[in-house]
């Protein structure tokens, strides 16, 4: 199962929005077949492993990180493929949270006389697919917020100058965060001020280029919150052709937008001039976007955090001091007491180049 989990990780930057899944088939203590799910619409992990195992799959044990599917999607059910191959035993790390499966795959296998188990290295398997699991269980995407600051918590000079606070290594790491995400959210102000493209830049992916072809790394949907309709088609973000959603209160009809741009109206929050962020996330979930990265300025990041809509924070801190006149990390003016502070559980701290990367989960 450890090998199956390692295989699943090979789809980390390509499978989304499908789950990352690995499968190992073993006979008499030896691996005879293995595979992983690479991309939506392509063969599942079990299919690749069975193809490699061939006739040796008969009587073998299949170790799979996620319960084999039992329904027809873009590909046939994997449970039926395992039955047809006449494996004798199937061990799943976890039951599929998808209501279309959720135990039915294991039931189908058991009805065919195949013995089944689940729960082996379950937590490792859960960690593979936070977005997929959250969408299936809560009908919401998993939201990750990326922030970058100096050691004294400043994101830019008072003038707005911010390029670059963090090191090239940290910025390459952010490219990997984008590459693993279904979508990236930013605000119109950031796009206009930085003339940002918000796409995954292949030349900045570093060592990832040794393991993936450029065509396999999917560009995330770029979501720009532009409630005041300030964006114009001449900006750099509209020069690259991956999909863009412009989130607005009203459709802009006076501009001609590229074919990959879609305008979406989201209502204002109650007693506010801004987009209702809860409604936005619900809309993205309906579109099947389950793993979201927020890259924005202090106001939008603070609004998401203040509304308890962020699951995970990734903070890069550079070994620099900017001073009191610099721009702050997040803006949450409604927090006026220490007892109202947002509490985080730090899960990982490591060096990325010369910078510190802190990964933390918000306490519920």
mmCIF file of C-alpha atoms in Angstrom:
data_model
loop_
_atom_site.group_PDB
_atom_site.id
_atom_site.type_symbol
_atom_site.label_atom_id
_atom_site.label_comp_id
_atom_site.label_asym_id
_atom_site.label_seq_id
_atom_site.Cartn_x
_atom_site.Cartn_y
_atom_site.Cartn_z
ATOM 1 C CA UNK A 1 0.000 0.000 0.000
ATOM 2 C CA UNK A 2 2.916 2.355 0.623
ATOM 3 C CA UNK A 3 3.986 1.773 -2.969
ATOM 4 C CA UNK A 4 0.426 2.456 -4.168
ATOM 5 C CA UNK A 5 0.395 5.772 -2.296
ATOM 6 C CA UNK A 6 3.750 6.735 -3.850
ATOM 7 C CA UNK A 7 2.307 5.941 -7.290
ATOM 8 C CA UNK A 8 -0.792 8.057 -6.603
ATOM 9 C CA UNK A 9 1.437 11.061 -5.856
ATOM 10 C CA UNK A 10 2.783 10.901 -9.406
ATOM 11 C CA UNK A 11 -0.577 12.281 -10.538
ATOM 12 C CA UNK A 12 -0.348 15.209 -8.129
ATOM 13 C CA UNK A 13 -0.207 17.882 -10.838
ATOM 14 C CA UNK A 14 -2.306 16.217 -13.535
ATOM 15 C CA UNK A 15 -5.358 14.352 -12.192
ATOM 16 C CA UNK A 16 -7.387 17.226 -10.753
ATOM 17 C CA UNK A 17 -10.364 17.401 -10.425
ATOM 18 C CA UNK A 18 -10.280 13.595 -10.330
ATOM 19 C CA UNK A 19 -8.756 11.937 -7.242
ATOM 20 C CA UNK A 20 -5.117 10.836 -7.161
ATOM 21 C CA UNK A 21 -5.132 7.045 -6.998
ATOM 22 C CA UNK A 22 -2.452 4.354 -7.087
ATOM 23 C CA UNK A 23 -2.786 0.572 -7.435
ATOM 24 C CA UNK A 24 -0.375 -2.327 -6.894
ATOM 25 C CA UNK A 25 -1.134 -5.943 -7.758
ATOM 26 C CA UNK A 26 0.898 -8.583 -5.917
ATOM 27 C CA UNK A 27 1.080 -12.367 -6.338
ATOM 28 C CA UNK A 28 3.010 -14.621 -3.956
ATOM 29 C CA UNK A 29 4.714 -11.652 -2.338
ATOM 30 C CA UNK A 30 5.885 -10.072 -5.604
ATOM 31 C CA UNK A 31 4.554 -7.041 -7.469
ATOM 32 C CA UNK A 32 3.236 -8.121 -10.854
ATOM 33 C CA UNK A 33 1.474 -4.909 -11.873
ATOM 34 C CA UNK A 34 1.164 -1.298 -10.819
ATOM 35 C CA UNK A 35 -0.321 1.937 -12.072
ATOM 36 C CA UNK A 36 -1.732 5.358 -11.192
ATOM 37 C CA UNK A 37 -4.459 7.638 -12.471
ATOM 38 C CA UNK A 38 -2.794 10.315 -14.571
ATOM 39 C CA UNK A 39 -5.585 12.445 -16.001
ATOM 40 C CA UNK A 40 -9.376 12.763 -16.078
ATOM 41 C CA UNK A 41 -10.798 10.728 -18.969
ATOM 42 C CA UNK A 42 -7.817 8.397 -19.065
ATOM 43 C CA UNK A 43 -7.496 4.928 -17.504
ATOM 44 C CA UNK A 44 -7.787 4.572 -13.758
ATOM 45 C CA UNK A 45 -4.984 3.173 -11.618
ATOM 46 C CA UNK A 46 -6.491 -0.328 -11.532
ATOM 47 C CA UNK A 47 -6.713 -0.474 -15.335
ATOM 48 C CA UNK A 48 -3.011 0.300 -15.754
ATOM 49 C CA UNK A 49 -2.011 -2.159 -13.023
ATOM 50 C CA UNK A 50 -4.148 -4.962 -14.493
ATOM 51 C CA UNK A 51 -2.759 -4.360 -17.963
ATOM 52 C CA UNK A 52 0.781 -4.700 -16.628
ATOM 53 C CA UNK A 53 -0.072 -7.793 -14.580
ATOM 54 C CA UNK A 54 -1.799 -9.592 -17.447
ATOM 55 C CA UNK A 55 -2.630 -13.222 -16.625
ATOM 56 C CA UNK A 56 -0.731 -12.922 -13.322
ATOM 57 C CA UNK A 57 -3.623 -10.913 -11.912
ATOM 58 C CA UNK A 58 -5.609 -14.135 -11.469
ATOM 59 C CA UNK A 59 -5.503 -15.091 -7.789
ATOM 60 C CA UNK A 60 -3.516 -11.962 -6.896
ATOM 61 C CA UNK A 61 -4.142 -9.232 -4.309
ATOM 62 C CA UNK A 62 -4.867 -5.680 -5.448
ATOM 63 C CA UNK A 63 -3.819 -2.807 -3.166
ATOM 64 C CA UNK A 64 -5.566 0.415 -4.134
ATOM 65 C CA UNK A 65 -5.519 3.790 -2.370
ATOM 66 C CA UNK A 66 -9.219 4.449 -3.042
ATOM 67 C CA UNK A 67 -12.120 2.028 -3.250
ATOM 68 C CA UNK A 68 -12.529 0.804 -6.867
ATOM 69 C CA UNK A 69 -15.332 2.643 -8.666
ATOM 70 C CA UNK A 70 -18.580 0.820 -9.401
ATOM 71 C CA UNK A 71 -20.212 3.219 -11.870
ATOM 72 C CA UNK A 72 -19.725 4.307 -15.449
ATOM 73 C CA UNK A 73 -18.142 7.754 -15.730
ATOM 74 C CA UNK A 74 -15.714 8.704 -18.468
ATOM 75 C CA UNK A 75 -14.306 5.170 -18.070
ATOM 76 C CA UNK A 76 -15.885 1.758 -17.179
ATOM 77 C CA UNK A 77 -16.114 0.593 -13.529
ATOM 78 C CA UNK A 78 -12.799 -0.600 -12.081
ATOM 79 C CA UNK A 79 -14.566 -3.062 -9.773
ATOM 80 C CA UNK A 80 -15.814 -4.963 -12.835
ATOM 81 C CA UNK A 81 -12.304 -4.966 -14.339
ATOM 82 C CA UNK A 82 -10.913 -6.528 -11.150
ATOM 83 C CA UNK A 83 -13.673 -9.158 -11.186
ATOM 84 C CA UNK A 84 -13.001 -9.973 -14.834
ATOM 85 C CA UNK A 85 -9.274 -10.355 -14.073
ATOM 86 C CA UNK A 86 -10.166 -12.827 -11.280
ATOM 87 C CA UNK A 87 -8.142 -11.241 -8.496
ATOM 88 C CA UNK A 88 -8.741 -13.007 -5.198
ATOM 89 C CA UNK A 89 -8.402 -10.139 -2.741
ATOM 90 C CA UNK A 90 -8.769 -6.326 -2.829
ATOM 91 C CA UNK A 91 -7.459 -4.040 -0.091
ATOM 92 C CA UNK A 92 -8.522 -0.373 -0.265
ATOM 93 C CA UNK A 93 -6.866 2.285 1.863
ATOM 94 C CA UNK A 94 -10.178 4.160 2.149
ATOM 95 C CA UNK A 95 -13.811 3.955 1.107
ATOM 96 C CA UNK A 96 -14.689 6.330 -1.722
ATOM 97 C CA UNK A 97 -16.523 9.414 -0.337
ATOM 98 C CA UNK A 98 -18.287 9.808 -3.695
ATOM 99 C CA UNK A 99 -21.981 8.994 -3.050
ATOM 100 C CA UNK A 100 -22.059 7.200 -6.431
ATOM 101 C CA UNK A 101 -19.572 4.677 -5.029
ATOM 102 C CA UNK A 102 -19.284 4.859 -1.212
ATOM 103 C CA UNK A 103 -19.029 1.149 -0.445
ATOM 104 C CA UNK A 104 -20.719 -0.128 -3.591
ATOM 105 C CA UNK A 105 -17.412 -0.990 -5.236
ATOM 106 C CA UNK A 106 -16.403 -3.221 -2.342
ATOM 107 C CA UNK A 107 -19.908 -4.726 -2.233
ATOM 108 C CA UNK A 108 -19.711 -5.555 -5.948
ATOM 109 C CA UNK A 109 -16.352 -7.274 -5.432
ATOM 110 C CA UNK A 110 -17.606 -9.222 -2.420
ATOM 111 C CA UNK A 111 -20.684 -10.377 -4.331
ATOM 112 C CA UNK A 112 -18.319 -11.829 -6.953
ATOM 113 C CA UNK A 113 -16.508 -13.866 -4.297
ATOM 114 C CA UNK A 114 -13.508 -11.543 -3.897
ATOM 115 C CA UNK A 115 -12.486 -10.892 -0.285
ATOM 116 C CA UNK A 116 -12.151 -7.197 0.589
ATOM 117 C CA UNK A 117 -10.675 -4.999 3.284
ATOM 118 C CA UNK A 118 -10.291 -1.251 3.779
ATOM 119 C CA UNK A 119 -8.510 1.103 6.178
ATOM 120 C CA UNK A 120 -4.852 0.224 5.543
ATOM 121 C CA UNK A 121 -2.834 3.509 5.661
ATOM 122 C CA UNK A 122 -6.135 5.356 5.500
ATOM 123 C CA UNK A 123 -4.787 8.709 6.735
ATOM 124 C CA UNK A 124 -2.064 8.678 4.083
ATOM 125 C CA UNK A 125 -4.721 8.065 1.440
ATOM 126 C CA UNK A 126 -6.940 10.858 2.801
ATOM 127 C CA UNK A 127 -4.005 13.290 2.563
ATOM 128 C CA UNK A 128 -3.744 12.592 -1.177
ATOM 129 C CA UNK A 129 -7.095 14.165 -2.049
ATOM 130 C CA UNK A 130 -8.306 16.946 0.289
ATOM 131 C CA UNK A 131 -10.169 18.709 -2.518
ATOM 132 C CA UNK A 132 -11.948 15.642 -3.870
ATOM 133 C CA UNK A 133 -12.941 14.490 -0.375
ATOM 134 C CA UNK A 134 -14.210 17.910 0.704
ATOM 135 C CA UNK A 135 -16.290 18.317 -2.441
ATOM 136 C CA UNK A 136 -17.876 14.888 -1.931
ATOM 137 C CA UNK A 137 -18.551 15.308 1.799
ATOM 138 C CA UNK A 138 -19.249 19.044 2.201
ATOM 139 C CA UNK A 139 -20.150 20.104 -1.356
ATOM 140 C CA UNK A 140 -17.434 22.767 -1.122
ATOM 141 C CA UNK A 141 -13.915 23.057 -2.511
ATOM 142 C CA UNK A 142 -10.796 22.796 -0.359
ATOM 143 C CA UNK A 143 -9.433 26.338 -0.118
ATOM 144 C CA UNK A 144 -5.750 27.097 0.283
ATOM 145 C CA UNK A 145 -4.552 30.684 0.765
ATOM 146 C CA UNK A 146 -0.990 31.582 -0.212
ATOM 147 C CA UNK A 147 0.655 34.618 1.367
ATOM 148 C CA UNK A 148 4.198 35.981 1.146
ATOM 149 C CA UNK A 149 5.783 38.507 3.479
ATOM 150 C CA UNK A 150 8.921 39.801 5.128
ATOM 151 C CA UNK A 151 9.811 38.605 8.619
ATOM 152 C CA UNK A 152 7.977 41.610 10.037
ATOM 153 C CA UNK A 153 4.815 40.611 8.194
ATOM 154 C CA UNK A 154 4.859 43.108 5.315
ATOM 155 C CA UNK A 155 3.864 42.216 1.762
ATOM 156 C CA UNK A 156 5.068 45.352 -0.024
ATOM 157 C CA UNK A 157 6.574 48.784 0.435
ATOM 158 C CA UNK A 158 4.235 51.695 1.109
ATOM 159 C CA UNK A 159 4.559 52.552 -2.595
ATOM 160 C CA UNK A 160 3.229 49.115 -3.502
ATOM 161 C CA UNK A 161 6.608 47.794 -4.687
ATOM 162 C CA UNK A 162 6.747 44.050 -3.966
ATOM 163 C CA UNK A 163 8.899 42.404 -6.652
ATOM 164 C CA UNK A 164 10.510 40.527 -5.212
ATOM 165 C CA UNK A 165 10.208 39.960 -1.464
ATOM 166 C CA UNK A 166 10.668 36.200 -1.655
ATOM 167 C CA UNK A 167 13.396 34.175 -3.367
ATOM 168 C CA UNK A 168 13.227 32.476 -6.803
ATOM 169 C CA UNK A 169 12.938 29.125 -4.990
ATOM 170 C CA UNK A 170 9.840 30.275 -3.115
ATOM 171 C CA UNK A 171 8.299 31.648 -6.286
ATOM 172 C CA UNK A 172 8.938 28.331 -8.050
ATOM 173 C CA UNK A 173 7.234 26.595 -5.131
ATOM 174 C CA UNK A 174 4.179 28.805 -5.683
ATOM 175 C CA UNK A 175 4.111 27.639 -9.299
ATOM 176 C CA UNK A 176 3.748 24.088 -7.973
ATOM 177 C CA UNK A 177 0.852 25.214 -5.747
ATOM 178 C CA UNK A 178 -0.840 26.630 -8.832
ATOM 179 C CA UNK A 179 -0.153 23.486 -10.838
ATOM 180 C CA UNK A 180 -1.868 21.264 -8.260
ATOM 181 C CA UNK A 181 -4.939 23.511 -8.048
ATOM 182 C CA UNK A 182 -8.147 23.388 -10.079
ATOM 183 C CA UNK A 183 -8.447 27.143 -9.889
ATOM 184 C CA UNK A 184 -6.648 30.268 -8.676
ATOM 185 C CA UNK A 185 -8.592 33.202 -7.218
ATOM 186 C CA UNK A 186 -7.303 36.750 -7.249
ATOM 187 C CA UNK A 187 -8.760 40.246 -7.083
ATOM 188 C CA UNK A 188 -8.991 42.779 -9.887
ATOM 189 C CA UNK A 189 -6.777 45.241 -8.020
ATOM 190 C CA UNK A 190 -3.879 42.780 -7.877
ATOM 191 C CA UNK A 191 -4.252 41.936 -11.582
ATOM 192 C CA UNK A 192 -4.274 45.606 -12.577
ATOM 193 C CA UNK A 193 -1.438 46.732 -10.295
ATOM 194 C CA UNK A 194 0.926 43.815 -11.017
ATOM 195 C CA UNK A 195 -0.309 43.120 -14.572
ATOM 196 C CA UNK A 196 -0.270 39.491 -13.417
ATOM 197 C CA UNK A 197 -1.006 36.485 -15.633
ATOM 198 C CA UNK A 198 -1.808 34.008 -12.796
ATOM 199 C CA UNK A 199 -0.928 30.999 -14.948
ATOM 200 C CA UNK A 200 1.497 28.123 -14.323
ATOM 201 C CA UNK A 201 4.816 29.093 -15.889
ATOM 202 C CA UNK A 202 6.567 25.985 -17.138
ATOM 203 C CA UNK A 203 10.008 27.618 -17.069
ATOM 204 C CA UNK A 204 9.605 28.264 -13.314
ATOM 205 C CA UNK A 205 8.615 24.723 -12.306
ATOM 206 C CA UNK A 206 12.180 23.614 -11.566
ATOM 207 C CA UNK A 207 12.620 19.887 -10.920
ATOM 208 C CA UNK A 208 8.995 19.149 -11.861
ATOM 209 C CA UNK A 209 10.084 19.361 -15.487
ATOM 210 C CA UNK A 210 12.033 16.133 -14.960
ATOM 211 C CA UNK A 211 8.854 14.190 -14.137
ATOM 212 C CA UNK A 212 6.116 15.769 -16.257
ATOM 213 C CA UNK A 213 5.622 16.837 -19.832
ATOM 214 C CA UNK A 214 4.512 20.449 -20.240
ATOM 215 C CA UNK A 215 1.304 19.339 -21.976
ATOM 216 C CA UNK A 216 0.354 17.145 -18.993
ATOM 217 C CA UNK A 217 0.453 19.915 -16.405
ATOM 218 C CA UNK A 218 -3.017 21.420 -16.563
ATOM 219 C CA UNK A 219 -3.444 25.180 -16.260
ATOM 220 C CA UNK A 220 -5.838 26.120 -13.433
ATOM 221 C CA UNK A 221 -8.968 28.122 -14.138
ATOM 222 C CA UNK A 222 -8.162 31.754 -13.326
ATOM 223 C CA UNK A 223 -10.920 33.407 -11.300
ATOM 224 C CA UNK A 224 -10.823 37.176 -10.964
ATOM 225 C CA UNK A 225 -13.195 38.947 -8.595
ATOM 226 C CA UNK A 226 -14.061 42.198 -10.380
ATOM 227 C CA UNK A 227 -17.229 43.527 -8.810
ATOM 228 C CA UNK A 228 -16.625 47.028 -10.167
ATOM 229 C CA UNK A 229 -15.920 45.879 -13.760
ATOM 230 C CA UNK A 230 -12.482 47.496 -13.828
ATOM 231 C CA UNK A 231 -10.664 44.948 -15.986
ATOM 232 C CA UNK A 232 -10.045 45.542 -19.688
ATOM 233 C CA UNK A 233 -9.108 43.010 -22.418
ATOM 234 C CA UNK A 234 -5.688 44.577 -23.015
ATOM 235 C CA UNK A 235 -4.256 43.317 -19.691
ATOM 236 C CA UNK A 236 -1.556 40.625 -19.710
ATOM 237 C CA UNK A 237 -3.814 38.064 -18.005
ATOM 238 C CA UNK A 238 -5.917 37.888 -21.196
ATOM 239 C CA UNK A 239 -2.891 37.132 -23.393
ATOM 240 C CA UNK A 240 -2.645 33.500 -22.228
ATOM 241 C CA UNK A 241 -5.493 31.248 -23.296
ATOM 242 C CA UNK A 242 -6.380 29.133 -20.262
ATOM 243 C CA UNK A 243 -9.926 29.631 -18.962
ATOM 244 C CA UNK A 244 -10.824 32.769 -17.020
ATOM 245 C CA UNK A 245 -13.946 33.447 -14.953
ATOM 246 C CA UNK A 246 -14.704 37.111 -14.298
ATOM 247 C CA UNK A 247 -16.799 37.303 -11.132
ATOM 248 C CA UNK A 248 -19.047 40.364 -11.249
ATOM 249 C CA UNK A 249 -22.286 41.875 -9.984
ATOM 250 C CA UNK A 250 -23.343 42.653 -13.551
ATOM 251 C CA UNK A 251 -22.261 41.459 -17.003
ATOM 252 C CA UNK A 252 -19.996 43.879 -18.901
ATOM 253 C CA UNK A 253 -21.387 44.253 -22.445
ATOM 254 C CA UNK A 254 -19.319 47.112 -23.804
ATOM 255 C CA UNK A 255 -16.059 45.099 -24.037
ATOM 256 C CA UNK A 256 -15.152 42.275 -26.418
ATOM 257 C CA UNK A 257 -13.543 39.438 -24.446
ATOM 258 C CA UNK A 258 -11.446 36.486 -25.697
ATOM 259 C CA UNK A 259 -13.295 33.196 -26.219
ATOM 260 C CA UNK A 260 -11.803 31.641 -23.055
ATOM 261 C CA UNK A 261 -13.260 34.369 -20.812
ATOM 262 C CA UNK A 262 -16.632 33.861 -19.141
ATOM 263 C CA UNK A 263 -18.436 36.468 -17.072
ATOM 264 C CA UNK A 264 -20.283 35.112 -14.029
ATOM 265 C CA UNK A 265 -22.586 37.127 -11.796
ATOM 266 C CA UNK A 266 -22.479 36.503 -8.053
ATOM 267 C CA UNK A 267 -24.706 38.453 -5.669
ATOM 268 C CA UNK A 268 -23.334 40.894 -3.142
ATOM 269 C CA UNK A 269 -23.018 39.782 0.451
ATOM 270 C CA UNK A 270 -25.637 41.093 2.872
ATOM 271 C CA UNK A 271 -24.928 44.706 3.919
ATOM 272 C CA UNK A 272 -21.858 44.794 1.685
ATOM 273 C CA UNK A 273 -20.727 46.131 -1.684
ATOM 274 C CA UNK A 274 -18.571 43.051 -2.238
ATOM 275 C CA UNK A 275 -19.207 39.632 -3.783
ATOM 276 C CA UNK A 276 -20.666 37.004 -1.449
ATOM 277 C CA UNK A 277 -17.637 34.714 -1.142
ATOM 278 C CA UNK A 278 -19.703 31.804 0.215
ATOM 279 C CA UNK A 279 -21.889 31.892 -2.890
ATOM 280 C CA UNK A 280 -18.767 32.046 -5.044
ATOM 281 C CA UNK A 281 -17.303 28.893 -3.492
ATOM 282 C CA UNK A 282 -20.650 27.109 -3.804
ATOM 283 C CA UNK A 283 -20.708 28.031 -7.509
ATOM 284 C CA UNK A 284 -17.151 26.744 -8.019
ATOM 285 C CA UNK A 285 -18.088 23.481 -6.317
ATOM 286 C CA UNK A 286 -21.003 23.092 -8.745
ATOM 287 C CA UNK A 287 -18.473 23.456 -11.578
ATOM 288 C CA UNK A 288 -16.447 20.556 -10.122
ATOM 289 C CA UNK A 289 -13.529 22.784 -9.048
ATOM 290 C CA UNK A 290 -12.491 21.131 -5.812
ATOM 291 C CA UNK A 291 -8.995 22.448 -5.018
ATOM 292 C CA UNK A 292 -8.764 26.261 -4.905
ATOM 293 C CA UNK A 293 -5.739 28.504 -4.382
ATOM 294 C CA UNK A 294 -6.209 32.123 -3.286
ATOM 295 C CA UNK A 295 -3.453 34.512 -4.383
ATOM 296 C CA UNK A 296 -4.579 38.009 -3.600
ATOM 297 C CA UNK A 297 -3.983 41.213 -1.736
ATOM 298 C CA UNK A 298 -4.525 41.788 1.972
ATOM 299 C CA UNK A 299 -8.192 42.815 1.677
ATOM 300 C CA UNK A 300 -9.469 39.809 -0.311
ATOM 301 C CA UNK A 301 -7.340 37.284 1.595
ATOM 302 C CA UNK A 302 -8.571 38.767 4.860
ATOM 303 C CA UNK A 303 -12.190 38.612 3.701
ATOM 304 C CA UNK A 304 -11.920 34.897 2.919
ATOM 305 C CA UNK A 305 -10.177 34.171 6.234
ATOM 306 C CA UNK A 306 -12.548 36.345 8.246
ATOM 307 C CA UNK A 307 -15.523 34.461 6.752
ATOM 308 C CA UNK A 308 -13.952 31.117 7.798
ATOM 309 C CA UNK A 309 -13.745 30.009 4.166
ATOM 310 C CA UNK A 310 -10.036 29.067 4.134
ATOM 311 C CA UNK A 311 -8.945 25.548 5.080
ATOM 312 C CA UNK A 312 -5.182 25.903 4.773
ATOM 313 C CA UNK A 313 -2.680 28.738 4.867
ATOM 314 C CA UNK A 314 0.698 28.616 3.095
ATOM 315 C CA UNK A 315 2.929 31.479 4.206
ATOM 316 C CA UNK A 316 6.345 32.269 2.744
ATOM 317 C CA UNK A 317 8.490 34.520 4.912
ATOM 318 C CA UNK A 318 11.611 36.150 3.503
ATOM 319 C CA UNK A 319 14.600 37.081 5.715
ATOM 320 C CA UNK A 320 13.965 40.809 5.242
ATOM 321 C CA UNK A 321 12.672 43.642 7.410
ATOM 322 C CA UNK A 322 10.586 46.263 5.611
ATOM 323 C CA UNK A 323 9.427 48.454 8.500
ATOM 324 C CA UNK A 324 6.184 49.853 9.815
ATOM 325 C CA UNK A 325 5.257 51.730 6.632
ATOM 326 C CA UNK A 326 5.033 48.519 4.584
ATOM 327 C CA UNK A 327 1.724 46.957 3.587
ATOM 328 C CA UNK A 328 0.244 44.424 6.007
ATOM 329 C CA UNK A 329 -0.234 40.709 5.331
ATOM 330 C CA UNK A 330 -4.021 40.521 5.711
ATOM 331 C CA UNK A 331 -6.766 43.026 6.410
ATOM 332 C CA UNK A 332 -9.426 41.969 8.921
ATOM 333 C CA UNK A 333 -10.727 45.199 10.487
ATOM 334 C CA UNK A 334 -13.658 43.462 12.201
ATOM 335 C CA UNK A 335 -11.274 41.676 14.589
ATOM 336 C CA UNK A 336 -10.801 44.074 17.498
ATOM 337 C CA UNK A 337 -10.162 41.677 20.411
ATOM 338 C CA UNK A 338 -7.420 39.094 20.886
ATOM 339 C CA UNK A 339 -10.128 36.541 21.688
ATOM 340 C CA UNK A 340 -11.436 37.006 18.133
ATOM 341 C CA UNK A 341 -8.112 36.132 16.512
ATOM 342 C CA UNK A 342 -8.096 33.291 13.967
ATOM 343 C CA UNK A 343 -6.305 30.270 15.426
ATOM 344 C CA UNK A 344 -4.098 28.062 13.268
ATOM 345 C CA UNK A 345 -2.562 24.638 13.727
ATOM 346 C CA UNK A 346 0.918 24.626 12.177
ATOM 347 C CA UNK A 347 1.440 21.382 10.250
ATOM 348 C CA UNK A 348 4.772 21.968 8.539
ATOM 349 C CA UNK A 349 7.706 24.401 8.642
ATOM 350 C CA UNK A 350 10.602 24.147 6.204
ATOM 351 C CA UNK A 351 13.144 26.165 4.274
ATOM 352 C CA UNK A 352 12.457 26.878 0.607
ATOM 353 C CA UNK A 353 15.597 28.486 -0.719
ATOM 354 C CA UNK A 354 16.368 31.310 1.717
ATOM 355 C CA UNK A 355 12.742 31.642 2.811
ATOM 356 C CA UNK A 356 10.625 29.914 5.442
ATOM 357 C CA UNK A 357 7.451 28.146 4.302
ATOM 358 C CA UNK A 358 4.800 27.606 6.960
ATOM 359 C CA UNK A 359 1.798 25.389 6.253
ATOM 360 C CA UNK A 360 -1.063 25.625 8.731
ATOM 361 C CA UNK A 361 -4.698 24.565 9.039
ATOM 362 C CA UNK A 362 -7.368 26.800 10.504
ATOM 363 C CA UNK A 363 -8.870 25.493 13.733
ATOM 364 C CA UNK A 364 -12.583 24.820 13.409
#
